Structures are given as C-alpha cells and as structure tokens.
Coordinates of C-alpha atoms in Angstrom, one line a residue:
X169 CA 114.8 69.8 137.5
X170 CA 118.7 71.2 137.1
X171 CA 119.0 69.5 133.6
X172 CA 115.7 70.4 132.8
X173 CA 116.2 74.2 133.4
X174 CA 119.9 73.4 131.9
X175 CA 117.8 71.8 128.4
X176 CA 115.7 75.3 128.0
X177 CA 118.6 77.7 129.0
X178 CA 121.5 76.1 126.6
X179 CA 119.2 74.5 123.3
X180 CA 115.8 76.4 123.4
X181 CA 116.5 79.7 125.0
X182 CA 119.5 79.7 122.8
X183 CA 118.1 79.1 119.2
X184 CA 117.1 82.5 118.2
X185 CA 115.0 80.4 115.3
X186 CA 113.0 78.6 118.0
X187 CA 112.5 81.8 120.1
X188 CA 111.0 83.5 116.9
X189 CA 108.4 80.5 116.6
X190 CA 107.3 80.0 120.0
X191 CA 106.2 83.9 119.1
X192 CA 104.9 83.2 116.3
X193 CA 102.9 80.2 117.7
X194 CA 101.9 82.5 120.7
X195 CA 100.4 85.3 118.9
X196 CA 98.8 82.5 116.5
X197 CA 97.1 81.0 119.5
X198 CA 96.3 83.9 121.1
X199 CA 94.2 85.1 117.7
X200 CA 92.3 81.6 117.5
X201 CA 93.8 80.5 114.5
X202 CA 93.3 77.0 113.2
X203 CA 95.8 74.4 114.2
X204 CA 97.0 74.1 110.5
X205 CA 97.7 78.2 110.4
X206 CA 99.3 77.8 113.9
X207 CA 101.9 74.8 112.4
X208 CA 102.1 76.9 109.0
X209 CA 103.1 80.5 110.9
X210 CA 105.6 78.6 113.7
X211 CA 107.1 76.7 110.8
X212 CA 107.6 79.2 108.0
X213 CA 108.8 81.5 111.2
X214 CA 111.6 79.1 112.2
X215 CA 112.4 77.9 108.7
X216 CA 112.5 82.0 107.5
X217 CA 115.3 82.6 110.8
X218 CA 117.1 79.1 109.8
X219 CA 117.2 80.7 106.1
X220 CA 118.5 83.8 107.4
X221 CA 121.8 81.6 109.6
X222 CA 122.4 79.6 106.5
X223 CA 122.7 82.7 104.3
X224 CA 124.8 84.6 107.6
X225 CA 127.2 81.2 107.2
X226 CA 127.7 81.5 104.2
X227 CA 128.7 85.1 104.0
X228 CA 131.5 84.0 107.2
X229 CA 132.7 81.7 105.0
X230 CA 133.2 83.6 102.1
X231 CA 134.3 86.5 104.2
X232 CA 136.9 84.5 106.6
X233 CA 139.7 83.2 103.5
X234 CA 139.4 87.2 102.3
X235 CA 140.4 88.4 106.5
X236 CA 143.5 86.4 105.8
X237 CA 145.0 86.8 102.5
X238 CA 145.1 90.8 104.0
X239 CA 147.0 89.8 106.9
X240 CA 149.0 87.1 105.4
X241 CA 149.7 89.4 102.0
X242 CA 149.8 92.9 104.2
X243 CA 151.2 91.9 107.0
X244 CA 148.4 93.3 109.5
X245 CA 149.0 92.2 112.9
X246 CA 146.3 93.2 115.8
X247 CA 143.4 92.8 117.3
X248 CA 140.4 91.1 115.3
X249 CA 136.9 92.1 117.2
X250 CA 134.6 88.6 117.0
X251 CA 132.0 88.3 119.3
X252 CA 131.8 84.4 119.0
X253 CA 135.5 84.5 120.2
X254 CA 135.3 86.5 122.9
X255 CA 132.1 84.8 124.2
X256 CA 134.1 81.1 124.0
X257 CA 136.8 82.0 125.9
X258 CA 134.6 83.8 128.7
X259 CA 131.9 81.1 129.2
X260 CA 134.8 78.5 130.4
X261 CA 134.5 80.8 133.6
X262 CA 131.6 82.4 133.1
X263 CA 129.2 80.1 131.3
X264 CA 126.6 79.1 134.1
X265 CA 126.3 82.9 135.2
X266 CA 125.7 84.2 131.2
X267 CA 123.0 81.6 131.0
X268 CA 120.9 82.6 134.2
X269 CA 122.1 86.4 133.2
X270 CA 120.5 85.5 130.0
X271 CA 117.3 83.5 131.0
X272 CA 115.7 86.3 133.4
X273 CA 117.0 88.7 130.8
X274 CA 114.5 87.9 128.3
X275 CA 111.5 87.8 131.7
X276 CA 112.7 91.3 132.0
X277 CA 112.1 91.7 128.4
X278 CA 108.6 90.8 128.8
X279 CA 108.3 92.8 131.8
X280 CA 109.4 95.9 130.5
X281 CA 107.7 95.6 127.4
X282 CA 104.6 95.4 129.3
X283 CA 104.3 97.7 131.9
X284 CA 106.4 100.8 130.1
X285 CA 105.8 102.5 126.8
X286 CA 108.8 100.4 125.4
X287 CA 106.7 97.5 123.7
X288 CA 109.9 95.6 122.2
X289 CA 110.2 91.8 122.2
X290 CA 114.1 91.3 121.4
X291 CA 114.1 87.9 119.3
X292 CA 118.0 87.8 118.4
X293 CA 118.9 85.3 121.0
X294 CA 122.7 85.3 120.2
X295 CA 123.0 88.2 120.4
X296 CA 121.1 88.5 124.4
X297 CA 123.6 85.4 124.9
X298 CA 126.7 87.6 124.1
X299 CA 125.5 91.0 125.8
X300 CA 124.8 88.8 128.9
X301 CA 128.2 87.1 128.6
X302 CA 129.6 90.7 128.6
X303 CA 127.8 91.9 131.7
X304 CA 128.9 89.3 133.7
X305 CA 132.5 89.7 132.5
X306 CA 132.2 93.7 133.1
X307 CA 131.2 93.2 137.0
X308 CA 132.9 89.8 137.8
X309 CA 136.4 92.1 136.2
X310 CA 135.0 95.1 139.0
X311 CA 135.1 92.7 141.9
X312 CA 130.7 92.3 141.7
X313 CA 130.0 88.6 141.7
X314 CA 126.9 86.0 142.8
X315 CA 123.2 86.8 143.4
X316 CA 124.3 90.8 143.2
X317 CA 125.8 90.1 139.7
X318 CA 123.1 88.4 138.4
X319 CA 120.2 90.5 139.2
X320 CA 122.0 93.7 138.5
X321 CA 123.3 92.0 135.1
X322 CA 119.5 90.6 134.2
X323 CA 118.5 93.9 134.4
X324 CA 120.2 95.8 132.3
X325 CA 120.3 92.9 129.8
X326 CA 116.3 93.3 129.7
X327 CA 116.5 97.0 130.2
X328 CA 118.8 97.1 127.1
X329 CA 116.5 95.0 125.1
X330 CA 113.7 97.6 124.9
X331 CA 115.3 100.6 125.6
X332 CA 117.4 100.1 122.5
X333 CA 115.0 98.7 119.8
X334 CA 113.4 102.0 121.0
X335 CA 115.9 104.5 120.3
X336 CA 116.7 102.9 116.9
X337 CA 112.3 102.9 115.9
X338 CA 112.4 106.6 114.2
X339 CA 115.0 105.4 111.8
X340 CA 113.1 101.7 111.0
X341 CA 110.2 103.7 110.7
X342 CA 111.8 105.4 108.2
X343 CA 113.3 102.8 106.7
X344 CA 110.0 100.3 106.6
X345 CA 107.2 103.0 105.9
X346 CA 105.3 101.5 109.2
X347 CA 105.9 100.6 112.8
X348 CA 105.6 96.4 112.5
X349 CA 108.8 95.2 113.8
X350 CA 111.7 96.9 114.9
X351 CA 115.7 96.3 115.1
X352 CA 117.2 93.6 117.7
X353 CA 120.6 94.0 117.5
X354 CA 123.7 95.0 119.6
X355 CA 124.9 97.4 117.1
X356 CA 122.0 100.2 117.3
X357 CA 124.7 102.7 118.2
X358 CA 126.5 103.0 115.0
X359 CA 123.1 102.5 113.0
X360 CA 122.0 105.4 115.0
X361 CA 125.1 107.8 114.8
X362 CA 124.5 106.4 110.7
X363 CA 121.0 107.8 110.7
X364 CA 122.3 110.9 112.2
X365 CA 125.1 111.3 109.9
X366 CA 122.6 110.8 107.1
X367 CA 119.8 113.4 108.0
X368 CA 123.5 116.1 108.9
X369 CA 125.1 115.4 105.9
X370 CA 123.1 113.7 102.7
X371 CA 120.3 113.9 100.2
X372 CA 117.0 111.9 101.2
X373 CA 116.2 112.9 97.7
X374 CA 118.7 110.7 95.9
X375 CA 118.7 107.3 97.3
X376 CA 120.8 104.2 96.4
X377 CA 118.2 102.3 95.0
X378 CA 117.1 104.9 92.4
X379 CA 120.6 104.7 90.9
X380 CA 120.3 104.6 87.1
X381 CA 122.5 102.6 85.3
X382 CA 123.5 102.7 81.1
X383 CA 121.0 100.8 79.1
X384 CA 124.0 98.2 78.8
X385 CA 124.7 98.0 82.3
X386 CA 121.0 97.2 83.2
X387 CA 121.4 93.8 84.5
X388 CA 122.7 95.4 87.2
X389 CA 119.5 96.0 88.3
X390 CA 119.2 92.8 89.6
X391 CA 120.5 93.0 93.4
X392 CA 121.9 89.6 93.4
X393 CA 123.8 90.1 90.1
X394 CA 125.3 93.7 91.1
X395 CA 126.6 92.0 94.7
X396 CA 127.9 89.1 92.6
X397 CA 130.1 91.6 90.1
X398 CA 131.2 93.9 92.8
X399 CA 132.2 91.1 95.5
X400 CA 134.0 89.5 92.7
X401 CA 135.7 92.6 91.5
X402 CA 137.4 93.8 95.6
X403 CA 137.9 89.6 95.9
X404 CA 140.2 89.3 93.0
X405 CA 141.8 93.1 93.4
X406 CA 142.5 92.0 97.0
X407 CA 143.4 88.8 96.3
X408 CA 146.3 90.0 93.1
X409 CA 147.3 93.2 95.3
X410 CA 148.2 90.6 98.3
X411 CA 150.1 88.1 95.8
X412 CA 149.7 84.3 95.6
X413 CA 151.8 83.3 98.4
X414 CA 149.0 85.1 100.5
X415 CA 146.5 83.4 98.9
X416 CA 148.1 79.8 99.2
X417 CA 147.0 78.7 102.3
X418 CA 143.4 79.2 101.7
X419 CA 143.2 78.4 97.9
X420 CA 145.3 75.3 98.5
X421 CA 145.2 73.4 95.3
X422 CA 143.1 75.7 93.3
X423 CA 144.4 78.9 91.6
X424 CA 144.1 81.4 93.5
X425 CA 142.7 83.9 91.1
X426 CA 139.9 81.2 90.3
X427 CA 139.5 81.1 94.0
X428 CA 138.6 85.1 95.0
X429 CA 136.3 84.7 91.7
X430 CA 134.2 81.5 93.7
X431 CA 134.4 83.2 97.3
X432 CA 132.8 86.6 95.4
X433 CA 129.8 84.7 93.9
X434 CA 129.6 82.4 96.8
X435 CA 128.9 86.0 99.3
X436 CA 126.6 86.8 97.0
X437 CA 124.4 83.5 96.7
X438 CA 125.0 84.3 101.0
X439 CA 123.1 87.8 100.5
X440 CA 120.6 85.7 99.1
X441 CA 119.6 83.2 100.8
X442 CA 119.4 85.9 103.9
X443 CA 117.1 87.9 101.6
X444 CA 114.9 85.1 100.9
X445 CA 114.9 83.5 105.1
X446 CA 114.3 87.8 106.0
X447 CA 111.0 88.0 103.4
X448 CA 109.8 84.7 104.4
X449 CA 110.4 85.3 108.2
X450 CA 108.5 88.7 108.0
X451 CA 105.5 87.2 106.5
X452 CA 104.6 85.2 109.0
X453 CA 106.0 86.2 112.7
X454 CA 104.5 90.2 111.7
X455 CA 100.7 89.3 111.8
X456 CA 101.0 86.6 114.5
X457 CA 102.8 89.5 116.6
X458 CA 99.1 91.3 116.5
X459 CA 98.1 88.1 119.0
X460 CA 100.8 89.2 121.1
X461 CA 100.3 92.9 120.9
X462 CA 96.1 91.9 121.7
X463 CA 96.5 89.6 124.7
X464 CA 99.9 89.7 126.6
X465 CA 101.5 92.7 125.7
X466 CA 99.7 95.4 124.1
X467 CA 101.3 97.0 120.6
X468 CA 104.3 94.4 121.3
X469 CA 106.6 94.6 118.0
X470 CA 109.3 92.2 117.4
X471 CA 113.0 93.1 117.3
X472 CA 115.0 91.3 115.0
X473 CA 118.1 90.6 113.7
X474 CA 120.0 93.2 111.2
X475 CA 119.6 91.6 108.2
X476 CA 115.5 92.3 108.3
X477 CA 117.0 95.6 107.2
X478 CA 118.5 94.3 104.0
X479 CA 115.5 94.3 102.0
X480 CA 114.3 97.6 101.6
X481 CA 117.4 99.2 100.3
X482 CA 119.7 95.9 98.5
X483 CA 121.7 98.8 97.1
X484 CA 123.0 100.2 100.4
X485 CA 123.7 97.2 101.7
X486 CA 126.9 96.5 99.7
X487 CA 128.4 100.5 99.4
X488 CA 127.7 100.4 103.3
X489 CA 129.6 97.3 103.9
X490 CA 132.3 99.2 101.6
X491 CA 132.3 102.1 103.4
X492 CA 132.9 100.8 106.7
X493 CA 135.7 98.7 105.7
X494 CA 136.7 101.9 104.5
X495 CA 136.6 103.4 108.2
X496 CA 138.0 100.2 109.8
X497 CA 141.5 100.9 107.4
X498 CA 141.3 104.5 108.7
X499 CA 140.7 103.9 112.0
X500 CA 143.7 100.8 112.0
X501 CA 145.4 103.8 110.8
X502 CA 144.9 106.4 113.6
X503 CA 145.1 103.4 116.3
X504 CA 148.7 102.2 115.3
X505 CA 149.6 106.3 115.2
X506 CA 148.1 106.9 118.7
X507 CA 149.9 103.8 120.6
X508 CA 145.6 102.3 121.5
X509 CA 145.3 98.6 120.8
X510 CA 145.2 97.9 117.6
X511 CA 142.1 96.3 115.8
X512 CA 141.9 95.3 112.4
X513 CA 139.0 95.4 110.4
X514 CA 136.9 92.2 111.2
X515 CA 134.6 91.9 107.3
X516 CA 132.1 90.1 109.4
X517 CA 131.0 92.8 112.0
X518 CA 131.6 95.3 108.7
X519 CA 129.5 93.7 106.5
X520 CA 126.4 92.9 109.0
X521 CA 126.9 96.3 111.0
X522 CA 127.8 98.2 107.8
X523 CA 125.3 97.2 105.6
X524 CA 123.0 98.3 108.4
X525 CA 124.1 100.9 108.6
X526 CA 124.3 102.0 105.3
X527 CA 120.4 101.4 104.7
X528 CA 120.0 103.5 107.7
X529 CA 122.0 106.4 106.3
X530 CA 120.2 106.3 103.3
X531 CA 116.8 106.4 104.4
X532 CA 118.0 110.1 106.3
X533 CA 120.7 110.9 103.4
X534 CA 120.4 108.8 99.9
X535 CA 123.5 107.8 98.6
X536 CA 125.9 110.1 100.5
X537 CA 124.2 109.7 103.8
X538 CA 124.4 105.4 103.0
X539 CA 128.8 106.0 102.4
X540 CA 129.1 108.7 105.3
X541 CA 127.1 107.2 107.7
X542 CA 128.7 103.6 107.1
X543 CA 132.1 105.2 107.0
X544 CA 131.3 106.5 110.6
X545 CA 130.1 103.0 111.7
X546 CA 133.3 101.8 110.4
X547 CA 135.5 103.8 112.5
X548 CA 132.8 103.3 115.7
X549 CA 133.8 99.8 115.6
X550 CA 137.4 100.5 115.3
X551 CA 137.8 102.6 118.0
X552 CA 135.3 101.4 120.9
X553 CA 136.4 97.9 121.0
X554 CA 140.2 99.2 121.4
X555 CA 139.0 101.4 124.4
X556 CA 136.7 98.3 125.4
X557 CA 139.9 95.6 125.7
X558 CA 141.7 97.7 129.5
X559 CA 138.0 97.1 130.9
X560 CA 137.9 93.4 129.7
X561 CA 142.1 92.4 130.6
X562 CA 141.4 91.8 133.9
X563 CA 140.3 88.3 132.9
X564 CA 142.7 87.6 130.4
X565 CA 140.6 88.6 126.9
X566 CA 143.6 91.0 125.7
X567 CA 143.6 89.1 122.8
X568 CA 140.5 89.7 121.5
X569 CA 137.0 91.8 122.2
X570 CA 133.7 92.6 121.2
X571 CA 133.1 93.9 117.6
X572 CA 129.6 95.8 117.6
X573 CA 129.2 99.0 118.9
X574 CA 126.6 98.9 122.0
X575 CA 128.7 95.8 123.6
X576 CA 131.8 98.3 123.5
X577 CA 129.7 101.5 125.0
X578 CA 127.6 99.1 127.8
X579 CA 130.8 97.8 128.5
X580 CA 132.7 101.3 129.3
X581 CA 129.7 102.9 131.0
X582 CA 129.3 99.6 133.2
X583 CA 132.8 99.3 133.5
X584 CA 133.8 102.3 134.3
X585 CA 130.8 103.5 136.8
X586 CA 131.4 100.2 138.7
X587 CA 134.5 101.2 139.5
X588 CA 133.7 104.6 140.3
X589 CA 131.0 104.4 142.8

C-alpha cells in the first residue's frame, strides 16, 4: 500500500500533464461522451501540456548559456532565484512531508472549490509541488513539525490554490474576453500589482498588438519572426558587450558570435512550440471542464500554467520579459547599495513571470501599461526573494531561494506570523 500511495504521490500526482488529462477524461465522462472523444480529449489534453514543457525546455536552454556569459563577462556575483534549486536541496530533508503536504493539497483544492464561491481547480502540479515544499520549509525553520505541519501546510496549499486563481480572474477576464479558465501559477502577485500598474498608469486604448509597422517591416507581423529578430538582436549585443572569453565556456568550439545568433532563434522556435501545446491544450481540457463544472463541482474552471496567457497578446510577451529584466538590473542595483542579499536577474523566472505580466499590463494599460507593469514585476522578484532568504537560512538555503513572487510573500507572512504568535 506504502509504494502504492508512494507511485501516485511521486509520478502521477506529480505530472502536471497527467493531472490535466485525468480532468479532461473526468469532465468527458461525466458529459457521456463516446469512448473515442473521451481518448481524443485526455490525449490532445496531455500531449497540448507535454507541448507546452517541451517548448518551456527549450526556452531554459536557450536562456541558461545567456545567465552566464553576464556573470562570467560582467562579473555579477549573487544570488540566482530558481525554484527547481531550491526545491532539490529541501526535499533531501523534507521530501516525504512536501509530498503528503502536496497530495491532501490538491483534496483541499477540490474541497474548497466546491463548497465556497472559489470554483478553481489548480492544474500546475509543479508548481503545488514547490509551494508545498516551501510550507513545510517555512514551519519546520519556525520549530512546527509532524501531523501539526502537515495539516496546517495542506491547508493553505489548497486554500492558496483557489484563493489566488481568484484574485487574479478580473484581469484573465480581461485578458480572454470570457470566464473559461483561469491562471495557476505562483506568481499571481506580480501579474496582479502588473494589472494594477497598467489600469494607474497606461492606455487600454493602444495595445501592443495593434503596433503598426513600415510597409517594409511587415514580416514582423508574424509573432514568431519578430521574437526570432529581437532574441537574436539582445543575444549577440549581450554576447559582444561581454567579450569572447565570456562566451567560451558555453560556445566551446563554435564562434561565439554564431552561437548567440543559434540560442536567439532557438528561444524563439521555444515560444513556439509553447504557443502551439497552450492552443491545443485549451481546445480540448475547456469544454470537458463543463462535465466538471455539471457534476462534481459546479462552474469549476481550470487554472493553468502562465504560458495559457501567451496567446492573446504574442506582442507583450517579449517587451514584458524585456521590461522585467529591466527591473531585475535595477533592483540588483538598489540591493548591492542597501547591504540586502543580493539576487541577480534569473531570465527564466523573467521571461515566464514577465511575459505574464506584460500581457496583463496591457490588457489594463496597452503598450505602456505591458513595460510598466513588467518593469514592476521585475523589481517584485528582485526584492521579495532577498527579504525571503533570513526566513529560509535556518535550514541552510542561503545560497539560493524562490524566484516567483507569491512563494516569497506566503513565505514572509507564514514565516513571520509563526514566529510571532
């Protein structure tokens, strides 16, 4: 029975692709469809999120030879905020607590979803894996450990689960003309404070996708060849402004300048491939959520990763990565100035979190609401996770910390309120 609970919690519960099916199959069922539309839905469902990992990859990859050249070539030293980092070193301690943590989590989920007004089902498995592995790193550091840690922990993960998708809705709403699925992701903090920003500060009127472009600059148009020349163009600036010598350990062989051209067009074939897994994915697990919303939880919507944002404003996503690069040098700026740990921009969490929220600054505030709003996402993730790292040393993670913004705010208010009361 142990290895069979151990098989669901560590390769089922765990595969945000397979959660997303067993939905999908669910609501199938639950509407009566026939066993060919069942296979069809849970399979296009799985293979859209599989899509969506294999694009995600591919962007890391690109992204991770770029994060060194600017330390090697600008000598950056700090703190680099990575989730899947942090989460390694705390589940040699922690690991059978963040999966049980995890596991009644998601019950709570369902739980909450159906017997309050918050009807969200939180599908991003990885990321309910890493706010679990927080929790129990937050309390066990306060001195809370056992049965007590993992109720109290299970809670608030499932509490977190709805209660965020919800405060994040207006803005999808916004962003996706209806109210069919909803966000799923640990970073709904600085994709709010983006929306705010937006509505304070831009121009709904003039978004970023109605940019208009010379007659000779039209092929612009096309999002996957305007990614291509602009990841290109900050690759090989980057890559000449850091020299070669910073570039030789990750270009090996090849020349280097060849090499930021590949890594630019290889981000953008990333972008992509997530487009393509997000419009697939949304085809099918949207109408089979209806089953669900009839049967076991009624007006259930699914909350899903970030990228589902991508697609309704391609433009936004690649000036709000920008722009919260942008606030990560500032804020690695105003950190070394003020004596807090020091983190340096991570491109990964910038480029998921800050393409998010860039579209959600546009939808409130076009084009300058999609820089501002980013910009303030950017510095968000700057300076949370250094105030985050005191709370988390207890257990020897000074070397690194969580990236996205509600992991570094849970993590205070937990932290801090534990050891309080």
């Amino acid at each position: 029975m142990e290895g069979f609970l151990g098989f669901i919690v560590n390769e089922i519960l765990s595969q945000p692709a397979i959660i997303a099916g067993m939905m999908a199959m669910i609501g199938l069922v639950l509407l009566k469809k026939p066993l060919r539309s069942i296979l069809n839905g849970t399979l296009k469902t799985i293979i859209g999120f599989l899509l969506l990992g294999v694009g995600a990859d591919v962007v890391v990859q690109s992204l991770g030879p770029l994060g060194t050249i600017l330390n090697q070539g600008f000598g950056i030293r700090g703190l680099i905020p990575n989730n899947e980092a942090i989460v390694g070193v705390a589940v040699q301690t922690l690991g059978q607590q963040t999966a049980i943590i995890m596991s009644l989590g998601f019950v709570f989920n369902l739980l909450f979803a159906r017997f309050t007004p918050f009807k969200y089902i939180f599908l991003t498995g990885h990321h309910a894996f890493f706010m679990a592995c927080l929790l129990s790193a937050v309390l066990t550091a306060a001195g809370i450990q056992g049965f007590s840690a993992i109720l109290i922990a299970s809670v608030i993960l499932g509490l977190l689960m709805v209660v965020l998708p919800a405060l994040a809705q207006p803005f999808v709403r916004r962003i996706t003309g209806d109210d069919s699925l909803a966000i799923g992701h640990f970073g709904t903090f600085g994709y709010i404070s983006a929306g705010l920003v937006g509505k304070w500060l831009g121009n709904p009127d003039k978004s970023t996708e109605d940019l208009k472009l010379p007659q000779g600059l039209s092929f612009l148009r096309d999002t996957t060849i305007s990614t291509a020349v602009t990841m290109v163009v900050l690759y090989v600036g980057i890559t000449l402004a850091a020299g070669p010598e910073a570039a030789a350990g990750v270009a090996k062989d090849q020349n280097y300048v060849m090499f930021a051209i590949m890594q630019g067009l290889l981000f953008a074939v990333g972008l992509y491939v997530i487009l393509a897994g997000v419009r697939m994915m949304l085809a099918e697990i949207v109408p089979a959520f209806q089953g669900i919303a009839e049967k076991l939880v009624p007006d259930a919507k699914p909350a899903l990763d970030c990228p589902v944002m991508f697609n309704f404003a391609p433009t936004a996503v690649i000036l709000g990565f920008l722009a919260s690069f942008l606030g990560g040098l500032i804020g690695l700026s105003i950190l070394v100035v003020v004596g807090l740990p020091v983190i340096i921009p991570g491109l990964v969490p910038h480029f998921f979190t800050g393409a998010t929220a860039g579209v959600f600054g546009n939808a409130t505030g076009g084009r300058r609401g999609a820089f501002l709003g980013a910009l303030t996402n950017g510095l968000l993730i700057s300076f949370l996770p250094a105030l985050l790292v005191p709370v988390l040393g207890d257990l020897g993670f000074e070397n690194t910390t969580f990236g996205d913004t509600d992991f570094s705010v849970v993590g205070l208010i937990i932290g801090y309120m534990v050891r309080l009361f």
